[in-house]
Amino acid sequence: MNRGKLITFEGVDGCGKTTQLRLLERILTTRNTSFVSTREPGGTELGKLIRAALLNVSRHKVEPLSELLLYAADRAQHVQEFVLPNLAAGKIVLSDRFYDATTAYQGYGRGFDLALIQKLNRLATSDLKPDLTLLFDIDVSTGIERIARRGGETANNSDEDKANRLDLEPHEFHERVRQGYLELAKQEPNRFRIIPASGSIEAVRPLVMEALQGIL
Ligand code: TMP
């Protein structure tokens, strides 16, 4: 059996990647494509505990180094327990964030050494790379506004998802994350597709399908 394909969804908070992932799931289901979708942090049972520890705002403090290592621990578990077996079974794996998020948030955002992050990412993933990475690029203020609106909603949102720790970082932090993602896309143009994501859900959707041509 052919190995499946790993497609990752990235971008700053509020970029709309999760909404687009859900839309793609529907399309793949109607096409009878064999796929699974997942996320980081939180793609395994252990990962859910790590996600709660990382993102529940109020209960405790998380030092930047602990944060970096917890994301790596979540990823190591996710890759071994979920991603690799599904790829080996020939499935398309859609992941809402993967190691580029650590480079963008902990590297460019928090300022950890990029060479160290690269080593940690390689260790956590056993050198697995996405076949394609969709980068949903959006102006930081627009993303923050979207998050604020989401925070006002009650339906289907856990406390954690309304406003997580990273969402609460200042504008400059998110700007560094955005520029970091764009830099990564520049370094690996074959792997990345940049999707301008400030338009409506309906406007962005065809851009996603276009970016996926040739891989699905
Ligand atoms: P989400 O908004 O995609 O659910 O991601 C949760 C938060 O975790 C988001 O603010 C980005 C952050 N994050 C990192 O800082 N580093 C990482 O490696 C990952 C996977 C996520």
PDB file of C-alpha atoms and ligand atoms in Angstrom:
ATOM      1  CA  MET A   1       0.000   0.000   0.000  1.00  0.00           C
ATOM      2  CA  ASN A   2       1.163   3.514  -0.789  1.00  0.00           C
ATOM      3  CA  ARG A   3       2.087   5.717   2.099  1.00  0.00           C
ATOM      4  CA  GLY A   4      -0.598   8.344   2.768  1.00  0.00           C
ATOM      5  CA  LYS A   5      -0.029  12.078   2.730  1.00  0.00           C
ATOM      6  CA  LEU A   6       0.356  14.541   5.552  1.00  0.00           C
ATOM      7  CA  ILE A   7      -1.250  17.945   4.974  1.00  0.00           C
ATOM      8  CA  THR A   8      -0.850  20.548   7.692  1.00  0.00           C
ATOM      9  CA  PHE A   9      -2.861  23.701   8.362  1.00  0.00           C
ATOM     10  CA  GLU A  10      -1.016  26.667   9.858  1.00  0.00           C
ATOM     11  CA  GLY A  11      -1.401  30.347  10.580  1.00  0.00           C
ATOM     12  CA  VAL A  12      -1.789  32.911  13.344  1.00  0.00           C
ATOM     13  CA  ASP A  13      -4.687  32.692  15.788  1.00  0.00           C
ATOM     14  CA  GLY A  14      -7.977  33.621  14.103  1.00  0.00           C
ATOM     15  CA  CYS A  15      -6.733  32.830  10.571  1.00  0.00           C
ATOM     16  CA  GLY A  16      -9.677  30.491   9.858  1.00  0.00           C
ATOM     17  CA  LYS A  17      -7.652  27.315   9.243  1.00  0.00           C
ATOM     18  CA  THR A  18      -9.884  25.113  11.406  1.00  0.00           C
ATOM     19  CA  THR A  19     -13.057  26.225   9.608  1.00  0.00           C
ATOM     20  CA  GLN A  20     -11.436  25.455   6.251  1.00  0.00           C
ATOM     21  CA  LEU A  21     -10.248  22.077   7.514  1.00  0.00           C
ATOM     22  CA  ARG A  22     -13.842  21.190   8.490  1.00  0.00           C
ATOM     23  CA  LEU A  23     -15.063  22.197   4.992  1.00  0.00           C
ATOM     24  CA  LEU A  24     -12.392  20.071   3.368  1.00  0.00           C
ATOM     25  CA  GLU A  25     -13.424  17.104   5.529  1.00  0.00           C
ATOM     26  CA  ARG A  26     -16.922  17.335   4.060  1.00  0.00           C
ATOM     27  CA  ILE A  27     -15.600  17.366   0.512  1.00  0.00           C
ATOM     28  CA  LEU A  28     -13.303  14.391   1.131  1.00  0.00           C
ATOM     29  CA  THR A  29     -16.179  12.487   2.712  1.00  0.00           C
ATOM     30  CA  THR A  30     -18.397  13.006  -0.354  1.00  0.00           C
ATOM     31  CA  ARG A  31     -15.516  11.861  -2.555  1.00  0.00           C
ATOM     32  CA  ASN A  32     -14.982   8.730  -0.424  1.00  0.00           C
ATOM     33  CA  THR A  33     -11.350   9.687   0.145  1.00  0.00           C
ATOM     34  CA  SER A  34      -9.718   7.817   2.992  1.00  0.00           C
ATOM     35  CA  PHE A  35      -8.624  10.480   5.481  1.00  0.00           C
ATOM     36  CA  VAL A  36      -8.302  11.276   9.170  1.00  0.00           C
ATOM     37  CA  SER A  37      -8.076  14.661  10.784  1.00  0.00           C
ATOM     38  CA  THR A  38      -6.248  15.629  13.896  1.00  0.00           C
ATOM     39  CA  ARG A  39      -4.640  18.549  15.677  1.00  0.00           C
ATOM     40  CA  GLU A  40      -1.745  19.746  17.752  1.00  0.00           C
ATOM     41  CA  PRO A  41      -1.717  20.094  20.605  1.00  0.00           C
ATOM     42  CA  GLY A  42      -4.304  17.478  21.558  1.00  0.00           C
ATOM     43  CA  GLY A  43      -4.314  14.765  18.877  1.00  0.00           C
ATOM     44  CA  THR A  44      -4.027  11.877  21.384  1.00  0.00           C
ATOM     45  CA  GLU A  45      -5.360  11.143  24.891  1.00  0.00           C
ATOM     46  CA  LEU A  46      -2.056  12.236  26.407  1.00  0.00           C
ATOM     47  CA  GLY A  47      -2.111  15.226  24.056  1.00  0.00           C
ATOM     48  CA  LYS A  48      -5.504  16.317  25.369  1.00  0.00           C
ATOM     49  CA  LEU A  49      -4.053  16.487  28.873  1.00  0.00           C
ATOM     50  CA  ILE A  50      -1.068  18.447  27.549  1.00  0.00           C
ATOM     51  CA  ARG A  51      -3.387  20.784  25.624  1.00  0.00           C
ATOM     52  CA  ALA A  52      -5.396  21.510  28.743  1.00  0.00           C
ATOM     53  CA  ALA A  53      -2.218  22.121  30.746  1.00  0.00           C
ATOM     54  CA  LEU A  54      -0.897  24.495  28.072  1.00  0.00           C
ATOM     55  CA  LEU A  55      -3.966  26.437  27.151  1.00  0.00           C
ATOM     56  CA  ASN A  56      -6.280  26.705  30.161  1.00  0.00           C
ATOM     57  CA  VAL A  57      -5.605  30.252  31.124  1.00  0.00           C
ATOM     58  CA  SER A  58      -6.386  30.646  34.723  1.00  0.00           C
ATOM     59  CA  ARG A  59      -5.032  27.804  36.839  1.00  0.00           C
ATOM     60  CA  HIS A  60      -1.279  27.846  36.668  1.00  0.00           C
ATOM     61  CA  LYS A  61       1.814  29.415  35.210  1.00  0.00           C
ATOM     62  CA  VAL A  62       3.658  27.837  32.260  1.00  0.00           C
ATOM     63  CA  GLU A  63       7.266  28.943  31.810  1.00  0.00           C
ATOM     64  CA  PRO A  64       8.358  29.482  28.169  1.00  0.00           C
ATOM     65  CA  LEU A  65      10.802  26.546  28.333  1.00  0.00           C
ATOM     66  CA  SER A  66       8.127  24.249  29.779  1.00  0.00           C
ATOM     67  CA  GLU A  67       5.799  25.428  27.032  1.00  0.00           C
ATOM     68  CA  LEU A  68       8.326  24.566  24.321  1.00  0.00           C
ATOM     69  CA  LEU A  69       8.934  21.096  25.767  1.00  0.00           C
ATOM     70  CA  LEU A  70       5.244  20.376  26.294  1.00  0.00           C
ATOM     71  CA  TYR A  71       4.488  21.132  22.637  1.00  0.00           C
ATOM     72  CA  ALA A  72       7.359  18.809  21.693  1.00  0.00           C
ATOM     73  CA  ALA A  73       6.058  16.081  24.033  1.00  0.00           C
ATOM     74  CA  ASP A  74       2.563  16.401  22.566  1.00  0.00           C
ATOM     75  CA  ARG A  75       4.046  16.079  19.064  1.00  0.00           C
ATOM     76  CA  ALA A  76       6.217  13.052  19.858  1.00  0.00           C
ATOM     77  CA  GLN A  77       3.175  11.192  21.149  1.00  0.00           C
ATOM     78  CA  HIS A  78       1.010  12.369  18.238  1.00  0.00           C
ATOM     79  CA  VAL A  79       3.484  11.296  15.564  1.00  0.00           C
ATOM     80  CA  GLN A  80       4.098   7.843  17.046  1.00  0.00           C
ATOM     81  CA  GLU A  81       0.584   7.033  18.139  1.00  0.00           C
ATOM     82  CA  PHE A  82      -1.499   8.632  15.408  1.00  0.00           C
ATOM     83  CA  VAL A  83       0.228  10.205  12.399  1.00  0.00           C
ATOM     84  CA  LEU A  84       2.707   7.492  11.387  1.00  0.00           C
ATOM     85  CA  PRO A  85       0.242   4.576  11.704  1.00  0.00           C
ATOM     86  CA  ASN A  86      -2.350   6.433   9.626  1.00  0.00           C
ATOM     87  CA  LEU A  87       0.188   7.327   6.946  1.00  0.00           C
ATOM     88  CA  ALA A  88       1.345   3.710   6.909  1.00  0.00           C
ATOM     89  CA  ALA A  89      -2.297   2.703   6.364  1.00  0.00           C
ATOM     90  CA  GLY A  90      -2.348   4.886   3.229  1.00  0.00           C
ATOM     91  CA  LYS A  91      -4.564   7.624   4.644  1.00  0.00           C
ATOM     92  CA  ILE A  92      -4.518  11.343   4.069  1.00  0.00           C
ATOM     93  CA  VAL A  93      -3.793  12.941   7.436  1.00  0.00           C
ATOM     94  CA  LEU A  94      -5.052  16.502   7.882  1.00  0.00           C
ATOM     95  CA  SER A  95      -3.397  18.135  10.874  1.00  0.00           C
ATOM     96  CA  ASP A  96      -4.542  21.410  12.380  1.00  0.00           C
ATOM     97  CA  ARG A  97      -0.999  22.649  13.187  1.00  0.00           C
ATOM     98  CA  PHE A  98       2.268  20.685  13.264  1.00  0.00           C
ATOM     99  CA  TYR A  99       5.912  21.523  13.936  1.00  0.00           C
ATOM    100  CA  ASP A 100       5.937  24.806  11.978  1.00  0.00           C
ATOM    101  CA  ALA A 101       3.772  26.178  14.795  1.00  0.00           C
ATOM    102  CA  THR A 102       6.613  25.619  17.256  1.00  0.00           C
ATOM    103  CA  THR A 103       9.068  27.389  14.970  1.00  0.00           C
ATOM    104  CA  ALA A 104       6.652  30.291  14.474  1.00  0.00           C
ATOM    105  CA  TYR A 105       5.330  30.670  18.056  1.00  0.00           C
ATOM    106  CA  GLN A 106       8.167  29.491  20.294  1.00  0.00           C
ATOM    107  CA  GLY A 107      10.955  30.415  17.857  1.00  0.00           C
ATOM    108  CA  TYR A 108       9.955  33.667  16.161  1.00  0.00           C
ATOM    109  CA  GLY A 109       7.342  34.594  18.771  1.00  0.00           C
ATOM    110  CA  ARG A 110       9.070  33.783  22.065  1.00  0.00           C
ATOM    111  CA  GLY A 111      12.628  34.055  20.758  1.00  0.00           C
ATOM    112  CA  PHE A 112      13.986  30.539  21.332  1.00  0.00           C
ATOM    113  CA  ASP A 113      17.007  29.680  19.220  1.00  0.00           C
ATOM    114  CA  LEU A 114      15.804  28.495  15.811  1.00  0.00           C
ATOM    115  CA  ALA A 115      18.525  25.847  15.478  1.00  0.00           C
ATOM    116  CA  LEU A 116      17.494  24.366  18.830  1.00  0.00           C
ATOM    117  CA  ILE A 117      13.844  24.346  17.742  1.00  0.00           C
ATOM    118  CA  GLN A 118      14.738  22.622  14.501  1.00  0.00           C
ATOM    119  CA  LYS A 119      16.540  19.874  16.418  1.00  0.00           C
ATOM    120  CA  LEU A 120      13.637  19.476  18.801  1.00  0.00           C
ATOM    121  CA  ASN A 121      11.149  19.352  15.916  1.00  0.00           C
ATOM    122  CA  ARG A 122      13.161  16.666  14.170  1.00  0.00           C
ATOM    123  CA  LEU A 123      13.425  14.654  17.357  1.00  0.00           C
ATOM    124  CA  ALA A 124       9.707  14.930  18.099  1.00  0.00           C
ATOM    125  CA  THR A 125       8.666  13.979  14.552  1.00  0.00           C
ATOM    126  CA  SER A 126      11.321  11.319  13.853  1.00  0.00           C
ATOM    127  CA  ASP A 127      12.146  13.530  10.840  1.00  0.00           C
ATOM    128  CA  LEU A 128       8.641  13.308   9.393  1.00  0.00           C
ATOM    129  CA  LYS A 129       7.790  16.267   7.153  1.00  0.00           C
ATOM    130  CA  PRO A 130       4.402  17.331   5.848  1.00  0.00           C
ATOM    131  CA  ASP A 131       3.809  16.672   2.148  1.00  0.00           C
ATOM    132  CA  LEU A 132       2.023  20.003   1.967  1.00  0.00           C
ATOM    133  CA  THR A 133       1.526  22.894   4.366  1.00  0.00           C
ATOM    134  CA  LEU A 134      -1.267  25.408   3.891  1.00  0.00           C
ATOM    135  CA  LEU A 135      -0.387  28.724   5.488  1.00  0.00           C
ATOM    136  CA  PHE A 136      -3.483  30.839   6.086  1.00  0.00           C
ATOM    137  CA  ASP A 137      -2.085  34.328   6.025  1.00  0.00           C
ATOM    138  CA  ILE A 138      -4.069  37.102   7.625  1.00  0.00           C
ATOM    139  CA  ASP A 139      -3.475  40.529   9.043  1.00  0.00           C
ATOM    140  CA  VAL A 140      -2.885  40.096  12.795  1.00  0.00           C
ATOM    141  CA  SER A 141      -5.551  42.632  13.826  1.00  0.00           C
ATOM    142  CA  THR A 142      -8.179  40.835  11.744  1.00  0.00           C
ATOM    143  CA  GLY A 143      -7.219  37.536  13.384  1.00  0.00           C
ATOM    144  CA  ILE A 144      -7.423  39.028  16.866  1.00  0.00           C
ATOM    145  CA  GLU A 145     -10.854  40.534  16.091  1.00  0.00           C
ATOM    146  CA  ARG A 146     -12.098  37.145  14.941  1.00  0.00           C
ATOM    147  CA  ILE A 147     -10.889  35.551  18.171  1.00  0.00           C
ATOM    148  CA  ALA A 148     -12.588  38.261  20.217  1.00  0.00           C
ATOM    149  CA  ARG A 149     -15.885  37.623  18.377  1.00  0.00           C
ATOM    150  CA  ARG A 150     -15.508  33.898  18.921  1.00  0.00           C
ATOM    151  CA  GLY A 151     -14.984  34.551  22.631  1.00  0.00           C
ATOM    152  CA  GLY A 152     -18.420  36.147  22.723  1.00  0.00           C
ATOM    153  CA  GLU A 153     -20.103  33.039  21.366  1.00  0.00           C
ATOM    154  CA  THR A 154     -21.292  30.297  23.666  1.00  0.00           C
ATOM    155  CA  ALA A 155     -22.097  27.439  21.296  1.00  0.00           C
ATOM    156  CA  ASN A 156     -19.632  24.564  20.976  1.00  0.00           C
ATOM    157  CA  ASN A 157     -16.721  26.410  22.496  1.00  0.00           C
ATOM    158  CA  SER A 158     -14.964  25.140  25.563  1.00  0.00           C
ATOM    159  CA  ASP A 159     -13.513  27.719  27.936  1.00  0.00           C
ATOM    160  CA  GLU A 160     -10.091  26.868  26.588  1.00  0.00           C
ATOM    161  CA  ASP A 161     -11.094  27.617  23.000  1.00  0.00           C
ATOM    162  CA  LYS A 162     -12.647  30.978  23.765  1.00  0.00           C
ATOM    163  CA  ALA A 163      -9.390  32.584  24.727  1.00  0.00           C
ATOM    164  CA  ASN A 164      -6.228  30.576  25.252  1.00  0.00           C
ATOM    165  CA  ARG A 165      -2.906  31.712  26.645  1.00  0.00           C
ATOM    166  CA  LEU A 166      -1.336  32.465  23.296  1.00  0.00           C
ATOM    167  CA  ASP A 167      -4.325  34.512  22.170  1.00  0.00           C
ATOM    168  CA  LEU A 168      -3.661  36.791  25.096  1.00  0.00           C
ATOM    169  CA  GLU A 169      -0.158  37.702  23.934  1.00  0.00           C
ATOM    170  CA  PRO A 170       0.308  41.270  22.649  1.00  0.00           C
ATOM    171  CA  HIS A 171      -0.100  42.304  19.026  1.00  0.00           C
ATOM    172  CA  GLU A 172       3.703  42.390  18.460  1.00  0.00           C
ATOM    173  CA  PHE A 173       3.984  38.734  19.465  1.00  0.00           C
ATOM    174  CA  HIS A 174       1.429  37.692  16.841  1.00  0.00           C
ATOM    175  CA  GLU A 175       3.126  39.905  14.276  1.00  0.00           C
ATOM    176  CA  ARG A 176       6.423  38.077  14.884  1.00  0.00           C
ATOM    177  CA  VAL A 177       4.580  34.758  14.542  1.00  0.00           C
ATOM    178  CA  ARG A 178       3.037  35.864  11.240  1.00  0.00           C
ATOM    179  CA  GLN A 179       6.369  37.035   9.847  1.00  0.00           C
ATOM    180  CA  GLY A 180       7.974  33.808  11.073  1.00  0.00           C
ATOM    181  CA  TYR A 181       5.455  31.715   9.168  1.00  0.00           C
ATOM    182  CA  LEU A 182       6.037  33.781   6.020  1.00  0.00           C
ATOM    183  CA  GLU A 183       9.788  33.299   6.402  1.00  0.00           C
ATOM    184  CA  LEU A 184       9.317  29.522   6.691  1.00  0.00           C
ATOM    185  CA  ALA A 185       7.175  29.566   3.540  1.00  0.00           C
ATOM    186  CA  LYS A 186       9.922  31.461   1.745  1.00  0.00           C
ATOM    187  CA  GLN A 187      12.510  28.891   2.815  1.00  0.00           C
ATOM    188  CA  GLU A 188      10.425  25.927   1.627  1.00  0.00           C
ATOM    189  CA  PRO A 189       8.338  27.138  -1.302  1.00  0.00           C
ATOM    190  CA  ASN A 190       7.673  23.623  -2.560  1.00  0.00           C
ATOM    191  CA  ARG A 191       6.106  22.482   0.685  1.00  0.00           C
ATOM    192  CA  PHE A 192       4.152  25.645   1.529  1.00  0.00           C
ATOM    193  CA  ARG A 193       1.126  27.211  -0.154  1.00  0.00           C
ATOM    194  CA  ILE A 194       0.252  30.658   1.158  1.00  0.00           C
ATOM    195  CA  ILE A 195      -3.486  31.251   1.231  1.00  0.00           C
ATOM    196  CA  PRO A 196      -4.632  34.867   1.624  1.00  0.00           C
ATOM    197  CA  ALA A 197      -7.197  34.342   4.367  1.00  0.00           C
ATOM    198  CA  SER A 198      -8.746  37.690   5.289  1.00  0.00           C
ATOM    199  CA  GLY A 199     -11.787  37.154   3.052  1.00  0.00           C
ATOM    200  CA  SER A 200     -14.999  35.360   3.963  1.00  0.00           C
ATOM    201  CA  ILE A 201     -15.175  31.591   4.501  1.00  0.00           C
ATOM    202  CA  GLU A 202     -16.704  31.226   1.039  1.00  0.00           C
ATOM    203  CA  ALA A 203     -14.007  33.366  -0.561  1.00  0.00           C
ATOM    204  CA  VAL A 204     -11.175  31.370   1.004  1.00  0.00           C
ATOM    205  CA  ARG A 205     -12.604  27.926   0.269  1.00  0.00           C
ATOM    206  CA  PRO A 206     -11.768  27.799  -3.489  1.00  0.00           C
ATOM    207  CA  LEU A 207      -8.237  28.971  -2.689  1.00  0.00           C
ATOM    208  CA  VAL A 208      -7.816  25.918  -0.458  1.00  0.00           C
ATOM    209  CA  MET A 209      -9.065  23.587  -3.195  1.00  0.00           C
ATOM    210  CA  GLU A 210      -6.715  25.216  -5.677  1.00  0.00           C
ATOM    211  CA  ALA A 211      -3.770  24.779  -3.310  1.00  0.00           C
ATOM    212  CA  LEU A 212      -4.599  21.095  -2.930  1.00  0.00           C
ATOM    213  CA  GLN A 213      -4.653  20.373  -6.638  1.00  0.00           C
ATOM    214  CA  GLY A 214      -2.154  17.730  -7.533  1.00  0.00           C
ATOM    215  CA  ILE A 215      -1.998  16.277  -4.019  1.00  0.00           C
ATOM    216  CA  LEU A 216      -5.528  14.910  -3.524  1.00  0.00           C
TER     217      LEU A 216
HETATM  218  P1  TMP B   1      -5.053  26.291  17.874  1.00  0.00           P
HETATM  219  O1  TMP B   1      -5.520  27.703  18.021  1.00  0.00           O
HETATM  220  O2  TMP B   1      -4.678  25.957  16.486  1.00  0.00           O
HETATM  221  O3  TMP B   1      -5.956  25.316  18.493  1.00  0.00           O
HETATM  222  O4  TMP B   1      -3.648  26.187  18.657  1.00  0.00           O
HETATM  223  C1  TMP B   1      -3.587  26.419  20.016  1.00  0.00           C
HETATM  224  C2  TMP B   1      -2.532  27.420  20.364  1.00  0.00           C
HETATM  225  O5  TMP B   1      -1.285  26.763  20.560  1.00  0.00           O
HETATM  226  C3  TMP B   1      -2.309  28.513  19.332  1.00  0.00           C
HETATM  227  O6  TMP B   1      -2.333  29.771  20.011  1.00  0.00           O
HETATM  228  C4  TMP B   1      -0.918  28.260  18.827  1.00  0.00           C
HETATM  229  C5  TMP B   1      -0.255  27.498  19.945  1.00  0.00           C
HETATM  230  N1  TMP B   1       0.819  26.584  19.551  1.00  0.00           N
HETATM  231  C6  TMP B   1       2.138  26.918  19.836  1.00  0.00           C
HETATM  232  O7  TMP B   1       2.420  27.972  20.409  1.00  0.00           O
HETATM  233  N2  TMP B   1       3.127  26.037  19.491  1.00  0.00           N
HETATM  234  C7  TMP B   1       2.871  24.846  18.879  1.00  0.00           C
HETATM  235  O8  TMP B   1       3.802  24.072  18.576  1.00  0.00           O
HETATM  236  C8  TMP B   1       1.488  24.516  18.580  1.00  0.00           C
HETATM  237  C9  TMP B   1       1.172  23.208  17.908  1.00  0.00           C
HETATM  238  C10 TMP B   1       0.513  25.403  18.928  1.00  0.00           C
END
